[in-house]
DNA sequence: TAGTGGTCTAGACCACCAT
DNA sequence: TGGTGGTCTAGACCACTAA
């Protein structure tokens, strides 16, 4: 514990516990030792220790039972579903993603886009159409709309990284998003773009993302080749 | 505030705030008043008030900014994705779900099922195959596997309600689940069952659910008619 | 400068669980 | 019965934001 660090004590403790769990120093199913004893040993107060433990319970790494103690969860919890960028996900999976910007223009919002971004129909918005590749093969066709005032994006930046990273870098703090995931058959044009025959199953995703003031900051409709992509997530049950 | 109630004070306060937000008594974007003043007014301590506020921040209903205050979020936050039962979801949407149990038997685990349930290959498990209907139309084909010792399920119960509700009722506390959502074309048999032509796009879902000791308690592979079903969820960005 | 949330402490009592 | 987590209090100091 480093009291001179700007990192909060509860966070330091949570990190230490998390790495101990990851490295197997705290075996799955083992008890953590009670909070008061732990607090005394570390020279912290009990609420601080509780805060650290609670953050790991929220992550699904620990389970607390009254009268029993705090246990390390057995299963291989990864992380609950996050609002993640396809680019970052692919990069993290070592897939070396690539992007081809098909279109990047200002245009008037259609009814659908206007409703999603909560602007009047016909308002100018930015439209971005991209193809995402892995290993030189097309993987997804991404069509996104942003409020016009939001970002002066460069085409090169869009080819080099993901949209969310650019938005974060521009000071937009994402807060929540509403997603719909479905499937449908590819049209001839879509098949052409993605290298699939007409009628091939595609995974579809529509997403509206909001910043922390509740303003919509992005609307996207995405198409993924079902033969090469699936959504994978970890869910936690809220107690 | 009812101090004689078994409901914790922070929870009572959180509920009051939540209903006030839902009913518009606390307008989106409005400030909540600072924690200390609020604590004094309600006769509570500041940590208790903070705990109440924090729980609503975790739900995405409030945003806190240092130096500014606590604000009600604008957007229509519903709820983050939960480990939910298709039956309950349909019922909540007023769709009057129905279930036809196609098969309910004990059988030896295949390699895939054994790996998912973390039992040796060939171990006896319970297999349940169901068709789920809405308005008399088939909607999904559900194939689930449970550890043999878990539940003595009746066929009637399976037709009357969802699997998760039955498991909860039998004392199983679900903790987390790992899901994969994808898409593929229907085979002739699948199309027959679901009332779709061969080759029609289907939404696929595989899920393994764990209880709070980390033991796998359910593995399922589900097929949904893409023309009639999509997954819809709300995500929150973890700060 | 004044006000906000972020963090931390040192206690206290209670409900639940195993033995 | 003894030990655990669940809840609650009454303070304290700090970092950040706005005016």
Coordinates of C-alpha atoms (C1' of nucleotides) in Angstrom, one line a residue:
Chain A
X1 CA 0.0 0.0 0.0
X2 CA 1.4 3.3 -1.1
X3 CA -0.3 6.2 0.8
X4 CA 1.6 8.8 -1.1
X5 CA 0.3 7.6 -4.5
X6 CA -2.6 9.5 -6.1
X7 CA -4.2 6.1 -6.7
X8 CA -6.9 5.5 -4.0
X9 CA -6.1 2.9 -1.4
X10 CA -9.2 0.9 -2.1
X11 CA -8.2 0.8 -5.8
X12 CA -4.7 -0.3 -5.0
X13 CA -6.0 -3.1 -2.9
X14 CA -8.5 -4.2 -5.5
X15 CA -5.7 -4.3 -8.1
X16 CA -3.5 -6.4 -5.8
X17 CA -6.3 -8.8 -5.1
X18 CA -7.2 -9.0 -8.8
X19 CA -3.7 -9.9 -9.9
X20 CA -3.4 -12.4 -7.1
X21 CA -6.5 -14.1 -8.4
X22 CA -5.4 -14.0 -12.0
X23 CA -2.0 -15.5 -11.1
X24 CA -3.7 -18.2 -9.0
X25 CA -2.2 -17.0 -5.7
X26 CA -5.7 -16.9 -4.5
X27 CA -7.2 -20.2 -5.5
X28 CA -10.8 -20.4 -6.8
X29 CA -13.1 -21.2 -3.9
X30 CA -10.6 -20.1 -1.3
X31 CA -11.7 -17.8 1.4
X32 CA -10.3 -14.3 1.5
X33 CA -10.1 -13.8 5.3
X34 CA -12.5 -11.6 7.1
X35 CA -12.7 -7.9 6.5
X36 CA -11.7 -6.7 9.9
X37 CA -8.6 -8.9 10.1
X38 CA -7.6 -7.9 6.6
X39 CA -8.1 -4.2 7.4
X40 CA -5.9 -4.5 10.5
X41 CA -3.2 -6.4 8.7
X42 CA -3.0 -3.7 5.9
X43 CA -3.4 -0.8 8.2
X44 CA -6.7 0.3 6.5
X45 CA -10.1 0.9 7.9
X46 CA -12.8 -1.6 7.3
X47 CA -14.9 0.6 4.9
X48 CA -11.9 1.0 2.7
X49 CA -11.3 -2.7 2.5
X50 CA -15.0 -3.3 1.9
X51 CA -14.9 -0.8 -1.0
X52 CA -12.1 -2.7 -2.6
X53 CA -13.8 -6.1 -2.2
X54 CA -17.1 -4.7 -3.4
X55 CA -15.5 -3.5 -6.6
X56 CA -14.3 -7.1 -7.3
X57 CA -17.7 -8.5 -6.4
X58 CA -19.2 -6.1 -9.0
X59 CA -16.7 -7.5 -11.5
X60 CA -17.8 -11.0 -10.7
X61 CA -14.5 -12.1 -9.3
X62 CA -15.6 -12.6 -5.7
X63 CA -18.7 -13.7 -3.9
X64 CA -19.7 -12.7 -0.5
X65 CA -21.9 -14.7 1.9
X66 CA -23.0 -13.5 5.2
X67 CA -21.8 -15.8 8.0
X68 CA -19.4 -17.6 5.6
X69 CA -16.9 -15.2 4.2
X70 CA -15.7 -13.9 0.9
X71 CA -14.7 -16.5 -1.8
X72 CA -12.9 -16.4 -5.1
X73 CA -15.3 -17.4 -7.8
X74 CA -14.5 -20.6 -9.7
X75 CA -15.5 -19.8 -13.2
X76 CA -13.4 -18.1 -15.8
X77 CA -15.0 -14.7 -15.6
X78 CA -13.7 -12.5 -18.2
X79 CA -15.6 -9.2 -18.3
X80 CA -19.2 -8.2 -18.7
X81 CA -20.2 -6.9 -22.1
X82 CA -18.7 -3.5 -22.6
X83 CA -19.4 -0.8 -25.1
X84 CA -16.4 -1.8 -27.1
X85 CA -15.0 -0.9 -30.5
X86 CA -14.8 -3.6 -33.1
X87 CA -11.4 -2.2 -34.0
X88 CA -10.1 -2.6 -30.4
X89 CA -11.7 -6.0 -30.0
X90 CA -9.9 -7.3 -33.2
X91 CA -6.7 -5.7 -32.2
X92 CA -6.8 -7.2 -28.8
X93 CA -7.4 -10.6 -30.4
X94 CA -4.3 -10.1 -32.4
X95 CA -6.2 -9.9 -35.7
X96 CA -4.5 -6.9 -37.1
X97 CA -7.6 -5.0 -38.3
X98 CA -7.7 -2.8 -41.4
X99 CA -10.2 -0.2 -42.5
X100 CA -11.2 1.1 -45.9
X101 CA -13.3 4.3 -45.8
X102 CA -15.9 4.0 -48.5
X103 CA -17.6 7.3 -47.9
X104 CA -17.1 10.2 -45.5
X105 CA -19.5 13.1 -46.2
X106 CA -21.9 15.5 -44.7
X107 CA -25.5 14.8 -45.6
X108 CA -29.1 15.4 -44.5
X109 CA -30.4 13.1 -41.9
X110 CA -33.0 10.6 -43.0
X111 CA -36.0 10.0 -40.8
X112 CA -34.3 6.9 -39.3
X113 CA -31.1 8.7 -38.6
X114 CA -32.8 11.8 -37.3
X115 CA -34.9 9.8 -34.8
X116 CA -31.8 8.0 -33.5
X117 CA -29.7 11.1 -33.1
X118 CA -32.7 13.2 -31.8
X119 CA -32.3 15.9 -34.4
X120 CA -34.9 17.3 -36.8
X121 CA -35.2 15.4 -40.1
X122 CA -33.0 17.0 -42.7
X123 CA -30.4 18.3 -40.2
X124 CA -26.8 18.0 -41.5
X125 CA -25.0 15.0 -40.0
X126 CA -21.7 13.2 -40.8
X127 CA -22.0 9.9 -42.5
X128 CA -19.1 7.3 -42.5
X129 CA -19.2 4.1 -44.4
X130 CA -16.4 1.7 -43.8
X131 CA -15.3 -1.8 -44.6
X132 CA -13.3 -3.6 -41.9
X133 CA -10.8 -6.2 -42.8
X134 CA -8.9 -8.9 -41.0
X135 CA -6.0 -10.7 -42.7
X136 CA -7.0 -8.9 -45.9
X137 CA -10.5 -10.4 -45.9
X138 CA -13.6 -8.3 -45.5
X139 CA -15.3 -8.9 -42.2
X140 CA -17.9 -6.1 -41.6
X141 CA -19.6 -3.2 -43.3
X142 CA -20.0 -0.3 -40.9
X143 CA -22.3 2.6 -41.5
X144 CA -22.2 5.3 -38.9
X145 CA -23.8 8.7 -38.4
X146 CA -22.6 11.5 -36.1
X147 CA -24.0 14.9 -35.2
X148 CA -22.3 17.4 -37.5
X149 CA -20.8 19.5 -34.8
X150 CA -19.2 16.6 -33.0
X151 CA -15.9 15.8 -34.8
X152 CA -13.8 17.1 -37.5
X153 CA -12.5 13.7 -38.4
X154 CA -9.8 13.0 -40.9
X155 CA -10.0 10.2 -43.4
X156 CA -6.6 9.0 -42.4
X157 CA -7.5 8.8 -38.7
X158 CA -10.6 6.8 -39.6
X159 CA -8.5 4.3 -41.5
X160 CA -5.9 4.0 -38.7
X161 CA -8.1 3.4 -35.7
X162 CA -11.6 2.9 -34.3
X163 CA -14.4 5.5 -34.1
X164 CA -14.8 5.2 -30.3
X165 CA -11.1 5.9 -29.7
X166 CA -11.3 9.0 -31.9
X167 CA -14.4 10.2 -30.0
X168 CA -12.8 9.6 -26.6
X169 CA -9.7 11.5 -27.8
X170 CA -11.9 14.4 -28.8
X171 CA -13.3 14.7 -25.3
X172 CA -16.6 12.7 -25.8
X173 CA -17.3 10.6 -22.7
X174 CA -19.5 7.7 -23.7
X175 CA -22.0 6.7 -21.1
X176 CA -24.4 4.2 -22.5
X177 CA -25.7 2.6 -25.6
X178 CA -28.8 0.8 -26.9
X179 CA -28.1 -2.1 -29.2
X180 CA -30.1 -4.5 -31.3
X181 CA -28.5 -7.6 -32.7
X182 CA -30.3 -9.7 -35.4
X183 CA -29.7 -11.5 -38.6
X184 CA -30.9 -11.4 -42.2
X185 CA -29.9 -12.5 -45.7
X186 CA -27.4 -10.5 -47.8
X187 CA -28.6 -8.5 -50.8
X188 CA -26.5 -8.8 -54.0
X189 CA -24.7 -5.5 -53.2
X190 CA -23.9 -6.4 -49.7
X191 CA -22.6 -9.8 -50.8
X192 CA -20.4 -8.1 -53.3
X193 CA -18.9 -5.9 -50.6
X194 CA -18.4 -8.6 -48.1
X195 CA -17.4 -11.4 -50.4
X196 CA -20.4 -13.5 -49.7
X197 CA -23.0 -14.9 -52.1
X198 CA -26.4 -13.3 -52.3
X199 CA -28.7 -14.7 -49.6
X200 CA -25.9 -15.6 -47.2
X201 CA -26.7 -15.0 -43.5
X202 CA -25.4 -11.8 -42.1
X203 CA -25.3 -10.7 -38.5
X204 CA -26.8 -7.2 -38.1
X205 CA -26.3 -4.7 -35.3
X206 CA -27.8 -1.3 -34.8
X207 CA -26.5 0.9 -32.0
X208 CA -27.2 4.3 -30.6
X209 CA -24.6 5.6 -28.2
X210 CA -25.1 8.4 -25.6
X211 CA -22.7 10.7 -23.7
X212 CA -23.2 11.4 -20.1
X213 CA -25.5 14.2 -20.6
X214 CA -27.8 11.8 -22.5
X215 CA -27.2 13.3 -25.9
X216 CA -26.9 10.8 -28.7
X217 CA -23.4 11.0 -30.2
X218 CA -23.5 8.1 -32.6
X219 CA -25.8 5.9 -34.6
X220 CA -24.6 3.0 -36.5
X221 CA -25.9 0.1 -38.5
X222 CA -23.4 -2.7 -39.0
X223 CA -23.3 -5.9 -41.1
X224 CA -21.0 -8.7 -40.2
X225 CA -20.3 -11.9 -42.1
X226 CA -21.9 -14.6 -40.0
X227 CA -19.3 -17.1 -41.3
X228 CA -16.5 -15.0 -39.7
X229 CA -17.9 -13.2 -36.8
X230 CA -20.0 -13.7 -33.6
X231 CA -20.7 -11.6 -30.6
X232 CA -19.3 -13.0 -27.4
X233 CA -20.1 -11.8 -24.0
X234 CA -20.0 -12.4 -20.3
X235 CA -23.1 -11.5 -18.3
X236 CA -23.4 -11.0 -14.6
X237 CA -26.6 -11.4 -12.7
X238 CA -27.4 -8.4 -10.6
X239 CA -28.2 -9.4 -7.1
Chain B
X1 CA -37.8 7.1 5.6
X2 CA -38.9 4.2 7.7
X3 CA -36.3 3.2 10.2
X4 CA -38.3 0.3 11.5
X5 CA -38.5 -1.3 8.1
X6 CA -36.2 -4.2 7.3
X7 CA -35.4 -2.5 4.0
X8 CA -32.0 -0.7 4.3
X9 CA -32.2 3.1 4.5
X10 CA -29.9 3.5 1.4
X11 CA -32.2 1.2 -0.5
X12 CA -35.3 3.1 0.5
X13 CA -33.8 6.4 -0.6
X14 CA -32.6 4.9 -3.9
X15 CA -36.1 3.6 -4.6
X16 CA -37.6 7.0 -3.8
X17 CA -35.2 8.8 -6.1
X18 CA -35.8 6.2 -8.8
X19 CA -39.5 6.6 -8.8
X20 CA -39.1 10.4 -8.6
X21 CA -37.0 10.2 -11.8
X22 CA -39.4 7.9 -13.5
X23 CA -42.3 10.1 -12.8
X24 CA -40.5 13.2 -14.0
X25 CA -40.5 14.8 -10.6
X26 CA -36.7 15.0 -11.0
X27 CA -36.3 16.4 -14.5
X28 CA -33.5 15.1 -16.7
X29 CA -30.4 17.2 -16.3
X30 CA -31.5 18.7 -13.0
X31 CA -29.2 18.8 -10.1
X32 CA -29.9 16.6 -7.1
X33 CA -28.7 18.9 -4.4
X34 CA -25.5 18.2 -2.6
X35 CA -25.0 15.1 -0.5
X36 CA -24.4 16.8 2.9
X37 CA -27.5 18.9 2.7
X38 CA -29.5 15.9 1.5
X39 CA -28.3 13.9 4.4
X40 CA -29.1 16.6 6.9
X41 CA -32.6 17.0 5.4
X42 CA -33.4 13.3 5.6
X43 CA -31.7 12.7 8.9
X44 CA -29.2 10.3 7.4
X45 CA -25.4 10.2 7.4
X46 CA -23.5 11.2 4.3
X47 CA -22.2 7.7 3.5
X48 CA -25.7 6.3 3.6
X49 CA -26.8 8.9 1.1
X50 CA -23.8 8.3 -1.0
X51 CA -24.6 4.6 -1.1
X52 CA -28.1 5.3 -2.4
X53 CA -26.8 7.7 -5.0
X54 CA -24.0 5.3 -6.1
X55 CA -26.5 2.5 -6.7
X56 CA -28.4 4.8 -9.1
X57 CA -25.2 5.8 -10.8
X58 CA -24.4 2.2 -11.3
X59 CA -27.8 1.8 -12.9
X60 CA -27.1 4.6 -15.2
X61 CA -29.8 6.9 -13.9
X62 CA -27.5 9.5 -12.4
X63 CA -24.1 11.1 -13.2
X64 CA -21.8 12.6 -10.7
X65 CA -19.2 15.3 -11.4
X66 CA -16.8 16.6 -8.9
X67 CA -17.2 20.3 -8.3
X68 CA -20.6 20.3 -10.1
X69 CA -23.0 18.0 -8.5
X70 CA -25.2 15.0 -9.2
X71 CA -27.4 15.2 -12.3
X72 CA -30.3 13.1 -13.7
X73 CA -29.3 11.5 -17.0
X74 CA -31.2 12.6 -20.0
X75 CA -31.5 9.5 -22.1
X76 CA -34.1 6.8 -21.7
X77 CA -32.0 4.3 -19.9
X78 CA -33.8 1.0 -19.5
X79 CA -31.6 -1.6 -18.0
X80 CA -28.3 -3.1 -18.8
X81 CA -28.4 -6.6 -20.4
X82 CA -29.4 -9.1 -17.8
X83 CA -29.2 -12.8 -17.8
X84 CA -32.8 -13.2 -18.8
X85 CA -35.2 -15.9 -19.7
X86 CA -36.7 -15.8 -23.2
X87 CA -40.0 -16.9 -21.6
X88 CA -40.0 -14.0 -19.2
X89 CA -38.9 -11.5 -21.8
X90 CA -41.8 -12.5 -24.1
X91 CA -44.2 -12.5 -21.2
X92 CA -43.1 -9.0 -20.2
X93 CA -43.6 -7.9 -23.7
X94 CA -47.2 -9.2 -23.6
X95 CA -46.5 -11.8 -26.2
X96 CA -48.1 -14.7 -24.3
X97 CA -45.4 -17.3 -24.9
X98 CA -46.1 -21.0 -25.4
X99 CA -43.8 -24.0 -25.2
X100 CA -43.8 -27.4 -26.7
X101 CA -41.4 -29.9 -25.2
X102 CA -40.0 -32.0 -28.0
X103 CA -37.7 -34.1 -25.9
X104 CA -36.9 -34.5 -22.3
X105 CA -34.5 -37.3 -21.5
X106 CA -31.4 -38.4 -19.7
X107 CA -28.5 -39.0 -22.1
X108 CA -24.7 -39.2 -22.2
X109 CA -22.8 -36.0 -22.6
X110 CA -21.2 -35.4 -26.0
X111 CA -17.8 -33.9 -26.1
X112 CA -19.2 -30.4 -26.6
X113 CA -21.8 -30.7 -23.8
X114 CA -19.2 -32.3 -21.5
X115 CA -16.8 -29.5 -22.1
X116 CA -19.4 -26.8 -21.4
X117 CA -20.7 -28.4 -18.2
X118 CA -17.2 -29.4 -17.0
X119 CA -18.1 -33.0 -16.6
X120 CA -16.3 -36.1 -18.1
X121 CA -17.5 -37.1 -21.6
X122 CA -20.2 -39.7 -21.4
X123 CA -21.5 -38.5 -18.0
X124 CA -25.3 -38.6 -17.7
X125 CA -26.9 -35.2 -18.3
X126 CA -30.5 -34.1 -18.8
X127 CA -31.4 -32.9 -22.3
X128 CA -34.4 -30.6 -23.0
X129 CA -35.5 -29.7 -26.5
X130 CA -38.2 -27.2 -26.8
X131 CA -40.0 -25.1 -29.4
X132 CA -41.1 -21.7 -28.2
X133 CA -44.2 -20.0 -29.8
X134 CA -45.7 -16.6 -29.7
X135 CA -49.3 -16.1 -31.0
X136 CA -49.2 -19.7 -32.2
X137 CA -46.2 -19.2 -34.5
X138 CA -42.8 -20.9 -33.8
X139 CA -40.2 -18.4 -32.7
X140 CA -37.2 -20.3 -31.4
X141 CA -35.8 -23.8 -31.1
X142 CA -34.2 -24.3 -27.7
X143 CA -31.8 -27.1 -26.8
X144 CA -30.6 -27.2 -23.2
X145 CA -28.4 -29.5 -21.1
X146 CA -28.3 -29.6 -17.3
X147 CA -26.2 -31.6 -14.9
X148 CA -28.2 -34.8 -14.0
X149 CA -28.3 -34.1 -10.3
X150 CA -29.6 -30.6 -10.7
X151 CA -33.4 -30.8 -11.2
X152 CA -36.1 -33.3 -11.3
X153 CA -38.1 -31.3 -13.8
X154 CA -41.6 -32.2 -14.8
X155 CA -42.7 -31.9 -18.4
X156 CA -45.7 -29.8 -17.4
X157 CA -43.6 -27.3 -15.6
X158 CA -41.3 -26.9 -18.6
X159 CA -44.3 -26.2 -20.8
X160 CA -45.7 -23.7 -18.3
X161 CA -42.8 -21.5 -17.6
X162 CA -39.1 -20.7 -18.3
X163 CA -36.1 -22.8 -17.4
X164 CA -34.4 -20.1 -15.3
X165 CA -37.5 -19.5 -13.2
X166 CA -37.6 -23.2 -12.5
X167 CA -33.9 -23.3 -11.5
X168 CA -34.3 -20.3 -9.3
X169 CA -37.3 -22.0 -7.6
X170 CA -35.1 -25.0 -7.0
X171 CA -32.6 -23.0 -5.1
X172 CA -30.0 -22.5 -7.9
X173 CA -28.6 -18.9 -7.7
X174 CA -27.4 -17.9 -11.1
X175 CA -24.3 -15.8 -11.0
X176 CA -22.9 -15.3 -14.5
X177 CA -23.1 -16.6 -18.1
X178 CA -21.0 -16.7 -21.2
X179 CA -22.9 -16.1 -24.4
X180 CA -22.1 -16.2 -28.1
X181 CA -24.5 -14.8 -30.6
X182 CA -24.1 -15.4 -34.3
X183 CA -26.0 -16.3 -37.4
X184 CA -26.2 -19.0 -40.0
X185 CA -28.5 -20.5 -42.6
X186 CA -31.2 -22.9 -41.7
X187 CA -30.9 -26.6 -42.6
X188 CA -34.0 -28.3 -44.1
X189 CA -34.9 -29.9 -40.7
X190 CA -34.5 -26.6 -38.8
X191 CA -36.6 -24.8 -41.4
X192 CA -39.3 -27.4 -41.0
X193 CA -39.4 -26.9 -37.2
X194 CA -39.4 -23.1 -37.3
X195 CA -41.6 -22.6 -40.4
X196 CA -38.8 -21.1 -42.5
X197 CA -37.4 -22.2 -45.9
X198 CA -34.1 -24.0 -46.0
X199 CA -31.3 -21.4 -46.1
X200 CA -33.2 -18.8 -44.3
X201 CA -31.1 -16.7 -41.9
X202 CA -31.3 -17.8 -38.2
X203 CA -29.9 -16.1 -35.2
X204 CA -27.9 -18.5 -33.0
X205 CA -27.1 -18.3 -29.4
X206 CA -24.9 -20.5 -27.2
X207 CA -24.9 -20.0 -23.5
X208 CA -23.2 -21.5 -20.5
X209 CA -24.6 -20.3 -17.1
X210 CA -22.8 -20.6 -13.8
X211 CA -24.0 -20.5 -10.2
X212 CA -22.1 -18.5 -7.6
X213 CA -19.7 -21.3 -6.8
X214 CA -18.6 -21.2 -10.4
X215 CA -20.2 -24.5 -11.3
X216 CA -21.8 -24.7 -14.8
X217 CA -25.5 -25.3 -14.3
X218 CA -26.8 -25.0 -17.8
X219 CA -25.6 -25.2 -21.4
X220 CA -27.9 -24.2 -24.2
X221 CA -27.8 -23.8 -28.0
X222 CA -30.7 -21.8 -29.3
X223 CA -32.0 -21.0 -32.8
X224 CA -34.2 -18.0 -33.4
X225 CA -36.1 -17.0 -36.5
X226 CA -34.2 -13.9 -37.6
X227 CA -37.4 -12.6 -39.2
X228 CA -39.2 -12.6 -35.9
X229 CA -36.5 -12.1 -33.2
X230 CA -33.6 -9.8 -32.3
X231 CA -31.6 -9.3 -29.2
X232 CA -32.0 -5.9 -27.7
X233 CA -29.9 -4.5 -24.9
X234 CA -28.7 -1.5 -23.1
X235 CA -25.1 -1.2 -22.2
X236 CA -23.4 1.0 -19.6
X237 CA -19.8 2.2 -19.9
X238 CA -17.9 1.3 -16.8
X239 CA -16.0 4.4 -15.6
Chain C
dT1 C1' -13.1 31.6 -3.1
dA2 C1' -16.9 28.6 -2.1
dG3 C1' -19.1 24.5 -3.1
dT4 C1' -19.0 19.9 -4.9
dG5 C1' -18.0 15.0 -5.0
dG6 C1' -13.9 11.5 -3.8
dT7 C1' -11.7 9.3 -0.2
dC8 C1' -10.8 7.7 4.4
dT9 C1' -11.2 6.7 9.5
dA10 C1' -12.9 4.4 13.9
dG11 C1' -16.1 3.1 15.8
dA12 C1' -21.2 0.7 16.4
dC13 C1' -25.2 -2.7 16.1
dC14 C1' -27.5 -6.2 13.5
dA15 C1' -28.8 -10.6 10.7
dC16 C1' -27.2 -14.7 9.1
dC17 C1' -24.6 -19.1 9.2
dA18 C1' -21.9 -22.9 11.0
dT19 C1' -20.9 -25.6 14.9
Chain D
dT1 C1' -22.1 -19.5 20.5
dG2 C1' -18.7 -17.2 17.7
dG3 C1' -17.7 -15.4 13.4
dT4 C1' -19.1 -13.4 9.1
dG5 C1' -20.8 -9.8 6.1
dG6 C1' -24.6 -5.9 6.0
dT7 C1' -25.7 -1.5 7.5
dC8 C1' -25.1 2.9 9.7
dT9 C1' -22.9 7.0 12.0
dA10 C1' -20.1 11.4 12.6
dG11 C1' -16.7 13.2 11.7
dA12 C1' -12.1 14.5 8.5
dC13 C1' -9.2 16.1 4.5
dC14 C1' -8.5 16.4 -0.4
dA15 C1' -9.2 17.5 -5.7
dC16 C1' -11.8 19.5 -8.8
dT17 C1' -15.0 23.1 -10.8
dA18 C1' -17.1 27.3 -11.2
dA19 C1' -17.7 32.1 -10.6

